[in-house]
Coordinates of C-alpha atoms and ligand atoms in Angstrom, one line a residue:
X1 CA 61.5 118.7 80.6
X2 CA 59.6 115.4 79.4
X3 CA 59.8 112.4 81.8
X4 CA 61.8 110.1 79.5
X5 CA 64.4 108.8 82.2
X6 CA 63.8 105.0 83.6
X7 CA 66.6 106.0 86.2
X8 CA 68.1 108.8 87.8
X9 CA 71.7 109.2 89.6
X10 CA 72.5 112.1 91.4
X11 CA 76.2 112.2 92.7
X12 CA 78.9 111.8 89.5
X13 CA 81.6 111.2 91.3
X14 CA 83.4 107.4 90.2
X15 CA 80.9 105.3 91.6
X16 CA 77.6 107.2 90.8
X17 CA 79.3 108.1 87.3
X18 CA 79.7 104.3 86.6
X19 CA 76.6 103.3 88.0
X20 CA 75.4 105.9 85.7
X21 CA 77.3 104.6 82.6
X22 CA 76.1 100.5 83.4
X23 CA 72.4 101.9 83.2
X24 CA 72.6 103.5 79.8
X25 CA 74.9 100.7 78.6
X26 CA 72.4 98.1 79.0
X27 CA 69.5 100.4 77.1
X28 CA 68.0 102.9 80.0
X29 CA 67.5 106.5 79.5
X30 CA 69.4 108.0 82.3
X31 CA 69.1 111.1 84.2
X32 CA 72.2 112.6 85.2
X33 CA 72.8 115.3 88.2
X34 CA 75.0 116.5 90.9
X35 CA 75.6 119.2 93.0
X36 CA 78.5 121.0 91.2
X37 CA 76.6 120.8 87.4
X38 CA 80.5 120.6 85.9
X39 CA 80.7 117.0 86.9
X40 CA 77.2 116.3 84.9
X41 CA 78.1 117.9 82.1
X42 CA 81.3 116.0 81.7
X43 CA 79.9 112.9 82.3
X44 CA 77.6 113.1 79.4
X45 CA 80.6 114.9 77.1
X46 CA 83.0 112.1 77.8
X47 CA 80.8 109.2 77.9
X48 CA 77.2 110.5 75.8
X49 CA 77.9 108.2 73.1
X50 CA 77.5 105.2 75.5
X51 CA 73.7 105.7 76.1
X52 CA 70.9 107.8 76.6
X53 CA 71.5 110.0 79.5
X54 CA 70.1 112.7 80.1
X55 CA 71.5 116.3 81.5
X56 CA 69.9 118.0 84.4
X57 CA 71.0 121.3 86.0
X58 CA 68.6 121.4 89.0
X59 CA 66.9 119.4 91.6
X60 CA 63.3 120.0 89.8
X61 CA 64.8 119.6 86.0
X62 CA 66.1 116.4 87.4
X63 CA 63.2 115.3 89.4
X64 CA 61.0 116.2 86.1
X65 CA 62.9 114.0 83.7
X66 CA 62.1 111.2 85.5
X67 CA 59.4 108.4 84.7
X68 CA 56.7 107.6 87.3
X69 CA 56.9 106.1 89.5
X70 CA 60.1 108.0 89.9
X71 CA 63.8 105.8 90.3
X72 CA 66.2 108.1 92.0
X73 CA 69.2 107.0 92.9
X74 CA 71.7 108.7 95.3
X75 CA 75.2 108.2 95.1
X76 CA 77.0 110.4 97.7
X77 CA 78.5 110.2 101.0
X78 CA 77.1 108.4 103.6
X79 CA 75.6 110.2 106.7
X80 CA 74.8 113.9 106.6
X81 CA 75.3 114.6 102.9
X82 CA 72.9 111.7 102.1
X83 CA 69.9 112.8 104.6
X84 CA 70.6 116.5 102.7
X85 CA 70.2 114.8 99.5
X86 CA 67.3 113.3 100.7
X87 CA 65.6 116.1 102.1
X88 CA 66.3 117.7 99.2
X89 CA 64.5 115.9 96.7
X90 CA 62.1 114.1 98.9
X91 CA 59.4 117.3 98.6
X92 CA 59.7 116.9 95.0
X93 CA 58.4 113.8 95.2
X94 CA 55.4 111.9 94.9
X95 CA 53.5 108.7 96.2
X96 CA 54.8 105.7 94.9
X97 CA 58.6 106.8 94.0
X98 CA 61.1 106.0 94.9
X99 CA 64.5 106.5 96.4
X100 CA 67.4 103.8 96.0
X101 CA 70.8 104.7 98.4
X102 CA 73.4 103.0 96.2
X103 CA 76.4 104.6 99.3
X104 CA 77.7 102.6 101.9
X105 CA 75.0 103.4 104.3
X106 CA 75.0 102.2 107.9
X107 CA 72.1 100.2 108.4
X108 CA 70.5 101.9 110.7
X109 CA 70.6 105.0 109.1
X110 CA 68.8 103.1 106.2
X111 CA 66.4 101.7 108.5
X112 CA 65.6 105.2 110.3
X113 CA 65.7 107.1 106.5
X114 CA 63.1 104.1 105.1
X115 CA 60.7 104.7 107.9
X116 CA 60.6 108.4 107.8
X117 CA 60.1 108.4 103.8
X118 CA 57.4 105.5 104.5
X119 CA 55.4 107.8 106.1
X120 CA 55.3 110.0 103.7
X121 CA 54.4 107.6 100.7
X122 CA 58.0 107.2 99.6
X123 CA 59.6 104.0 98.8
X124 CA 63.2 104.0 100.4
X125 CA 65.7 101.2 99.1
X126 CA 69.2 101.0 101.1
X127 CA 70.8 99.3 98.2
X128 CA 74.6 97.6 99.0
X129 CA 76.5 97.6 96.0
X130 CA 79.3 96.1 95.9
X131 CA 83.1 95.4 93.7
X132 CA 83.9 99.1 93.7
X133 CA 84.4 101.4 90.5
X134 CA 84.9 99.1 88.4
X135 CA 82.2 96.7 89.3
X136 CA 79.8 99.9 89.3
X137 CA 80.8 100.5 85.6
X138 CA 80.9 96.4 84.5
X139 CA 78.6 95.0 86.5
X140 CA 78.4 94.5 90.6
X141 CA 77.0 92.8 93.2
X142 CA 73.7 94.5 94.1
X143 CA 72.1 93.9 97.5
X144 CA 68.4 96.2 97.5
X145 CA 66.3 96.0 100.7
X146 CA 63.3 97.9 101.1
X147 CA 60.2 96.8 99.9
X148 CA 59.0 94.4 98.0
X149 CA 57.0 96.6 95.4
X150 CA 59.9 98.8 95.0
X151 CA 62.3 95.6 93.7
X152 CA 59.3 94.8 91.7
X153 CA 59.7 97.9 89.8
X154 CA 63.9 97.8 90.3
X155 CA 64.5 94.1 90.7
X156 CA 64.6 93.8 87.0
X157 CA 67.0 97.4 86.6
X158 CA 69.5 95.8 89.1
X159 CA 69.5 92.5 87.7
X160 CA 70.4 94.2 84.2
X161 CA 73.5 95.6 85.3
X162 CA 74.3 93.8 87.8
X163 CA 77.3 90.9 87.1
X164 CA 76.3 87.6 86.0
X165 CA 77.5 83.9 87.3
X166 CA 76.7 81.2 85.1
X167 CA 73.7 83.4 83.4
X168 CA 72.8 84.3 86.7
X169 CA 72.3 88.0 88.0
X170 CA 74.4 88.8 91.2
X171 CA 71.2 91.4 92.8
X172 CA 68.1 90.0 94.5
X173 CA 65.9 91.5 97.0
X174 CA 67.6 90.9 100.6
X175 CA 64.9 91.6 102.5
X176 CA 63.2 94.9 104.3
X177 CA 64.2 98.2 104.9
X178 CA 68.1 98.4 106.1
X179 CA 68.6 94.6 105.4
X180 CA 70.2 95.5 102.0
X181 CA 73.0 97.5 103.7
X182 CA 73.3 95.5 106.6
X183 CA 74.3 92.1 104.4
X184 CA 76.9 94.7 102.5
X185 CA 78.1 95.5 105.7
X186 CA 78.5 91.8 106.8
X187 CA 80.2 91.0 103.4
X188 CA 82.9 93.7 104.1
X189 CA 83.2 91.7 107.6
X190 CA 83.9 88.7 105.7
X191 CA 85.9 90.5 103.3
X192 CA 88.0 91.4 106.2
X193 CA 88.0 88.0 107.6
X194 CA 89.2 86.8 104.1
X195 CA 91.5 89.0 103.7
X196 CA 93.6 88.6 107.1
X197 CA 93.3 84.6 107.0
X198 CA 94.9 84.7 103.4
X199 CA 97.5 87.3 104.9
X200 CA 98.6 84.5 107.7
X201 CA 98.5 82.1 105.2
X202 CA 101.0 84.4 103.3
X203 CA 103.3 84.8 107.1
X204 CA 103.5 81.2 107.5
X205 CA 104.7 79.9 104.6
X206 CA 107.7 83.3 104.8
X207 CA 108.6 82.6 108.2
X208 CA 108.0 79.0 109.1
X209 CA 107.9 77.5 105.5
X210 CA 111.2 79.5 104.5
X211 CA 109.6 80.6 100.6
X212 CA 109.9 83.8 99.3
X213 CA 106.9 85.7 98.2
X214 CA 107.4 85.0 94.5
X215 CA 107.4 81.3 95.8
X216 CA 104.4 81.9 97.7
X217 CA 102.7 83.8 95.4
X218 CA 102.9 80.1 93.1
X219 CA 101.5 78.0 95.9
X220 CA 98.3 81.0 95.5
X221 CA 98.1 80.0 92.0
X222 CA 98.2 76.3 92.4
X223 CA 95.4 76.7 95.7
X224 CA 93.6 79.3 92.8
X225 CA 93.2 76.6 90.9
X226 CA 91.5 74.4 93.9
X227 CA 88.9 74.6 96.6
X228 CA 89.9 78.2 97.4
X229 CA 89.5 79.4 94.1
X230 CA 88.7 83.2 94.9
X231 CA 89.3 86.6 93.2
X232 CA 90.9 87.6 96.7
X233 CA 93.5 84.7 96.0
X234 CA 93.9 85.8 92.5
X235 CA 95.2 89.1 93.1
X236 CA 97.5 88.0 96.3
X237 CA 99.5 85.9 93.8
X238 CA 99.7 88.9 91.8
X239 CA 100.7 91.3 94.8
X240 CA 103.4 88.7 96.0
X241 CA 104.7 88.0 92.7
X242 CA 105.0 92.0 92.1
X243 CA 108.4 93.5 92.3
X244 CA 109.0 97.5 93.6
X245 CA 110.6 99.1 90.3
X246 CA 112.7 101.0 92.0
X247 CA 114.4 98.9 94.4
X248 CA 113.8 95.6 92.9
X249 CA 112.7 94.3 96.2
X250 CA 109.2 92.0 96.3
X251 CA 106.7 95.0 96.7
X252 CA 105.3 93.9 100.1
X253 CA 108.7 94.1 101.2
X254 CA 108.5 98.2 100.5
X255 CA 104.8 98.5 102.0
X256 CA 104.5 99.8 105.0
X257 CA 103.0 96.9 107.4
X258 CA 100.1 99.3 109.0
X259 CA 96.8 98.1 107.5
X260 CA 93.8 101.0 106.8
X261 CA 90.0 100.6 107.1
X262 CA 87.6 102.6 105.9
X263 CA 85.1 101.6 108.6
X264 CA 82.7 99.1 107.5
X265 CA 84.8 95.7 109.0
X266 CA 84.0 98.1 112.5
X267 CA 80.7 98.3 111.8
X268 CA 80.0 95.0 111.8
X269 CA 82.2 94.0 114.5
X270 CA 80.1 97.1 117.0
X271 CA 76.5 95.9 115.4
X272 CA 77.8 92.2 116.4
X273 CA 78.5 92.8 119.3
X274 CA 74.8 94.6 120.0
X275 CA 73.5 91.6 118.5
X276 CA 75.7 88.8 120.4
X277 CA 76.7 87.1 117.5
X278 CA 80.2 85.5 117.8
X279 CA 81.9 86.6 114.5
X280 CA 85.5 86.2 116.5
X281 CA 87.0 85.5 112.6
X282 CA 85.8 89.0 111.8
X283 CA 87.1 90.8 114.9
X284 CA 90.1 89.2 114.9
X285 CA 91.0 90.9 111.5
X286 CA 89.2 94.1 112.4
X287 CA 91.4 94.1 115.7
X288 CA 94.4 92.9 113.5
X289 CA 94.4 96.0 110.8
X290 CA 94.4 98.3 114.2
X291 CA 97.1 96.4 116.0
X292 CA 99.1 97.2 112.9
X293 CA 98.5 100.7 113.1
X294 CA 99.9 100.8 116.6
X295 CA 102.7 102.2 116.1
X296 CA 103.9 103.1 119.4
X297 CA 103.0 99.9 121.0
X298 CA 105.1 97.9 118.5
X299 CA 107.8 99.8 119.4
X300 CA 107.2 98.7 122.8
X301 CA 107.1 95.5 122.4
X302 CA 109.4 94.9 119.5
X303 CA 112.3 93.2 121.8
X304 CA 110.5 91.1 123.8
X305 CA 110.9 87.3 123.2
X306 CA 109.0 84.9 121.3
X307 CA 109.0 81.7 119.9
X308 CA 111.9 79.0 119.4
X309 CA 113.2 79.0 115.4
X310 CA 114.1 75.7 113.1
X311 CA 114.5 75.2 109.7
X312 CA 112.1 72.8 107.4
X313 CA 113.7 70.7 105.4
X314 CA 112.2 71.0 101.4
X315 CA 109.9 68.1 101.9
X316 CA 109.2 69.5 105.9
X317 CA 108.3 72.6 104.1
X318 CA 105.9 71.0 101.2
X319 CA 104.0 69.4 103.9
X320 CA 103.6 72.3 105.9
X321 CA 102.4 74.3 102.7
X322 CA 99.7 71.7 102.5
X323 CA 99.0 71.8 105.8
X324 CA 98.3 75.4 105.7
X325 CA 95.9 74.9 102.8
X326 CA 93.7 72.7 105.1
X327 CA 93.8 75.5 107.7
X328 CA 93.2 78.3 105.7
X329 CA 90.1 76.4 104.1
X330 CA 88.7 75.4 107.3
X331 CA 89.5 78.7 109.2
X332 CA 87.5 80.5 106.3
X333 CA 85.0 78.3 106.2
X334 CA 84.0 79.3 110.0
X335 CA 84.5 83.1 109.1
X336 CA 81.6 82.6 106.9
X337 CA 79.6 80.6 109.1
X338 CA 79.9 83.7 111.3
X339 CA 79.0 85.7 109.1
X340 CA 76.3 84.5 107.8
X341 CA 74.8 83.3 111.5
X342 CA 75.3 87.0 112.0
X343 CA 72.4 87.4 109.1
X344 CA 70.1 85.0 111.1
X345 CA 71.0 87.1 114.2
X346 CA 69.8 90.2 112.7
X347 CA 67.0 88.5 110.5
X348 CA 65.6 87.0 113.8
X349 CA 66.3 90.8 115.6
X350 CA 65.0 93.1 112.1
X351 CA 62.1 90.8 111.4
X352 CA 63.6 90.0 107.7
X353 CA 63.0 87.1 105.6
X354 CA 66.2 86.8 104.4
X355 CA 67.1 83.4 102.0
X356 CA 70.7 82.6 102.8
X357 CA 71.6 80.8 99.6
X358 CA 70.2 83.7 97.3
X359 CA 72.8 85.7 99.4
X360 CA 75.6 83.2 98.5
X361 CA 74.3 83.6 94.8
X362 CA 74.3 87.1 94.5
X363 CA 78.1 86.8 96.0
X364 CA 79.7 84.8 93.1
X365 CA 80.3 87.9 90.9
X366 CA 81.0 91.3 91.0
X367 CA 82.2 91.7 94.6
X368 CA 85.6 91.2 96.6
X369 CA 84.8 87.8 98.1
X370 CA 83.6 86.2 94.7
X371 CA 84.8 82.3 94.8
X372 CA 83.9 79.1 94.1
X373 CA 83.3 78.1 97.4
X374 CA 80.4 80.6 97.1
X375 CA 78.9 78.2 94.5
X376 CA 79.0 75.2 97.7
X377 CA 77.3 77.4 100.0
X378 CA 74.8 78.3 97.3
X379 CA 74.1 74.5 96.8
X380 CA 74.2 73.4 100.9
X381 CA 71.2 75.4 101.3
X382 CA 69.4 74.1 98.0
X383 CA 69.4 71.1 99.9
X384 CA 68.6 72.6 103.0
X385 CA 67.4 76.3 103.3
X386 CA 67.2 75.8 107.3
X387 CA 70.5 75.3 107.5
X388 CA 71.9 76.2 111.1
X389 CA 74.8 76.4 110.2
X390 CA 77.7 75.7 106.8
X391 CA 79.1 72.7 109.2
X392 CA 75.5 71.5 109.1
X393 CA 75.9 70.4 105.5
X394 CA 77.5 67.1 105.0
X395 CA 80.3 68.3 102.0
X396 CA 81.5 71.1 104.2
X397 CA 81.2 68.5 107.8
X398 CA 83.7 66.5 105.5
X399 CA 86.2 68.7 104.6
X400 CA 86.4 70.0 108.7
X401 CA 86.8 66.5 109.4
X402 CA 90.0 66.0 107.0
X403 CA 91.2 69.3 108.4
X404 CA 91.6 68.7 112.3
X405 CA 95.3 67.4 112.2
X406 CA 96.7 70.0 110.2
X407 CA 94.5 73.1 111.1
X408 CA 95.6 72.3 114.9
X409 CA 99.7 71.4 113.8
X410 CA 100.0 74.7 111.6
X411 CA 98.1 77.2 114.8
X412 CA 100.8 74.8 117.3
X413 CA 103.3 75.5 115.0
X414 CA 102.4 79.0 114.7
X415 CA 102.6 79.6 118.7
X416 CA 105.7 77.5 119.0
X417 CA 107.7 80.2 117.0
X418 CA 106.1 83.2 117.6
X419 CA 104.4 83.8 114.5
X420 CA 100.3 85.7 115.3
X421 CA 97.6 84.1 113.4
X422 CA 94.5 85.9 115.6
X423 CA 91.8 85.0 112.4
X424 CA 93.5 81.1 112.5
X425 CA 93.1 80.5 116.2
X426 CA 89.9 82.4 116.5
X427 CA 88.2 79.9 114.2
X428 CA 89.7 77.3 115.8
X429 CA 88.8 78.1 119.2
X430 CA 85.1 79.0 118.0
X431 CA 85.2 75.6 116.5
X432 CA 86.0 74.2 119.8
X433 CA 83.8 76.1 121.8
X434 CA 80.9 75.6 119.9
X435 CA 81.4 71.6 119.5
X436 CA 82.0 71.2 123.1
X437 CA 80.2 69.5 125.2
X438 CA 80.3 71.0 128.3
X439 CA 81.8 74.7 128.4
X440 CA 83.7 76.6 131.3
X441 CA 80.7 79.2 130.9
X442 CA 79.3 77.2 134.4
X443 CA 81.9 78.8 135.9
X444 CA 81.5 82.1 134.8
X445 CA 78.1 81.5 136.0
X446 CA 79.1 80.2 138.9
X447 CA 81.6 83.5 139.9
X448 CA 78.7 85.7 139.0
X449 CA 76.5 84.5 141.3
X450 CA 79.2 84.7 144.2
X451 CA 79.9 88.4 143.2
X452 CA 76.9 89.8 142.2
X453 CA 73.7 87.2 143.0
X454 CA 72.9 87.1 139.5
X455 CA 71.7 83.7 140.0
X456 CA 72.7 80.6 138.0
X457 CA 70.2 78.0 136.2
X458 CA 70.4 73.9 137.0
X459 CA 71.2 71.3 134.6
X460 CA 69.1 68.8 137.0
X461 CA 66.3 71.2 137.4
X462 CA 64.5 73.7 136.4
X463 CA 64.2 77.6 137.9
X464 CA 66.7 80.0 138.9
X465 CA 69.3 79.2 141.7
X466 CA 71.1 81.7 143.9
X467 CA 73.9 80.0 146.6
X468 CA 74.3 81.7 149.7
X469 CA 78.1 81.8 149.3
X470 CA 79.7 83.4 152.7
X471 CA 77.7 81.0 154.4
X472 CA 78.4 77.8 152.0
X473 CA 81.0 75.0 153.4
Ligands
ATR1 P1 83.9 109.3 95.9 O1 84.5 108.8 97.2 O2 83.7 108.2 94.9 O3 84.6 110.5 95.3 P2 81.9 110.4 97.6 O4 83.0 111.3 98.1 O5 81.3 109.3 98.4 O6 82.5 109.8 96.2 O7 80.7 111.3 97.0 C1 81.0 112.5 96.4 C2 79.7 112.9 95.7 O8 78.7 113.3 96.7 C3 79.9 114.0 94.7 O9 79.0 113.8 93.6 C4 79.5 115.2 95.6 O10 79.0 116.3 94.9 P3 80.1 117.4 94.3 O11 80.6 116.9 93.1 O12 79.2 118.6 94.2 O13 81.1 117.6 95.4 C5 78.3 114.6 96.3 N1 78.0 115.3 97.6 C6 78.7 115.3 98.7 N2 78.0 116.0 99.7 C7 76.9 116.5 99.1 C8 75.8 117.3 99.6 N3 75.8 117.7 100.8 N4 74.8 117.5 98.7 C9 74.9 117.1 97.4 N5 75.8 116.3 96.9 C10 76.9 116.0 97.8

């Protein structure tokens, strides 16, 4: 077979098929393989007029299509079935090519795979892509680690087909080895975060504010229209404003409360927790979807009391909507902060140069948490690339500032009749703990050292300080 393909995809099912599609689309010739051959060869019957693709039956007909240095991208399951793709092809292979993991690989199983394939000459690129099926097909965030001579030869591939803000591609080299697939990972954190903030947005204004979710699905339009201008907003709206055709009831009303996860928000909650980063906005919603799903303990706790109930007058009730604006913006503004301290973490941890604002960039299309707030974190670190922190910048410092009386009134209000906001009063509290100035942390210290003699630094002086405690008086 002659080596005529720029790319090759191996795995057909929806995402490597679209993947597969976007590459021929925008003018590669594109080799085309899977285990079960049926899936290749409809592929390229259904969708062969879209491009050059071309058909391979086997591993070595696939591997010999290919252009060198070799682009072979893997879409299949993460875990075992990708480490038996890889061993598969890997022998076929020479010095210099590469091979691109376009699944939803766990970091360190990136990290472990690019080391191993390293040592033998191979070029391994945990790529994140992100905005599902049909960001694949039309254009999605891409997210490459790996090395820098491999997104030399892919960088301009990716940033092809990849979605496009304001002219701009949405794929950039993240850094080293697994750093592609951890920043996927920490996006599907946020994405959780996002997602369960703008849920207790949604309880609030039901059970305090009194509107019904075709109501509330308007105030999402008119905030769509604003600072929280997101495509997660966008398709609440649409979700609240839906109606189940066969009872006529609002569709969330028919939806079984128990949210689902397919693992990723987990992820980053466990590798945050290894690497002591704080991302309480994230866990919060992680720990939210499985509360949910506890059925059983619901049950159990179903008639216990609660808060205390009272109506809001109409104007009560615009207020409050505003109100919960201002803690919705702020609450999501510290998710990200977590989120993207949790890069630093690991960047400090992995040893990758990661450049925060290209990470905002590359998250303004083709992925869940697209939004225009992206755009303000994009442009706090073109001021500032050090940036400590989002609160560091003086725009986003601002808008905390206006927030403090009604983030705190709509979390009191919250607790006063019974209504959970976890991801609300997690930011808040992280907020709190972080700006204070002295934190009940001495005392932890302190009851450590009584228990256990772990000892206790001095604010007055320097070393390491152990108190005698049966004997102190
Ligand atoms: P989706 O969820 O989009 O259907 P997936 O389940 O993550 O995708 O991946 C399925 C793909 O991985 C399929 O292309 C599958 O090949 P088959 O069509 O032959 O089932 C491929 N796949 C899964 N395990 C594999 C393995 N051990 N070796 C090769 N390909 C494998």
């Amino acid at each position: 077979m002659k080596a005529t393909a720029q790319i090759g995809v191996t795995g057909l099912a929806v995402m490597g098929r679209n993947l597969a599609r976007n590459f021929a689309r925008h003018g590669y010739t594109v080799a085309v393989h899977n285990r079960t051959p049926a899936r290749t060869k409809a592929l390229v019957e259904e969708f062969g007029h879209e491009g050059a693709f071309v058909a391979a039956g086997t591993a070595e007909e696939f591997v010999a299509a290919l252009e060198r240095p070799r682009r072979l991208m893997i879409m299949v399951q993460a875990g075992a079935a990708t480490d038996a793709v890889i061993e598969e092809f890997a022998p076929l292979l020479e010095s210099g090519d590469m091979i691109i993991d376009g699944g939803n690989a766990h970091f360190a199983d990136t990290r472990r795979r690019e080391q191993s394939l390293r040592e033998r000459g191979i070029h391994f690129v945990g790529a994140g892509v992100s905005g599902g099926e049909e960001g694949a097909l039309n254009g999605p965030s891409i997210m490459p680690g790996g090395s820098p001579e491999s997104y030399a030869s892919l960088g301009p591939m990716f940033e092809s087909i990849s979605a496009k803000v304001d002219g701009e591609p949405c794929a950039t080299h993240i850094g080293t080895d697994g750093a592609g697939h951890f920043v996927k990972m920490v996006h599907n954190g946020i994405e959780y975060a996002d997602m369960q903030l703008i849920g207790e947005a949604y309880d609030l204004l039901r059970r305090v504010g009194g509107y019904t979710p075709a109501q509330i699905a308007e105030i999402f339009r008119r905030w769509n229209k604003g600072r929280l201008d997101s495509y997660l907003i966008e398709i609440t709206a649409e979700v609240l404003a839906h109606s189940d055709p066969a009872s006529g009831a609002p569709f969330v009303d028919v939806v079984v409360d128990a949210a689902g996860q397919k693992g990723t928000g987990r992820w980053t909650v466990q590798t945050a927790l290894d690497l002591g980063s704080p991302v309480t906005a994230i866990s919060q919603a992680t720990f939210a979807r499985a509360a949910s799903s506890q059925s059983g303990l619901r049950a159990a706790y179903r008639d216990l009391p609660g808060g205390t109930h009272w109506e809001l007058s109409a104007t009560e009730a615009e207020r409050f909507t505003s109100q919960v604006e201002h803690a919705l913006y702020a609450s999501k503004l510290i998710a990200y902060d977590q989120g993207w301290k949790m890069i630093l973490d690991a960047a400090d941890e992995y040893g990758w140069d990661i450049d925060l604002g290209e990470v905002a960039k590359i998250w303004r299309g083709g992925c869940i948490i697209r939004a225009a707030f992206l755009d303000r974190i994009r442009a706090a670190y073109a001021v500032d690339p050090a940036l400590v922190s989002l609160l560091s910048d003086a725009g986003f410092a601002a808008e905390i500032k206006d927030a403090q009386v009604p983030w705190r009134e709509v979390i009191a209000t919250a607790a006063r009749r019974g209504v959970p906001v976890p991801a609300f009063s997690a930011a808040l509290s992280y907020y709190d703990t972080l700006r204070a100035d002295r934190l009940p942390a001495a005392l932890t210290q302190g009851q450590r050292d009584y228990f256990g003699a772990h000892t206790y630094r001095r604010t007055d002086r320097d070393g390491s300080f152990h108190t005698l405690w049966g004997e102190a008086g």
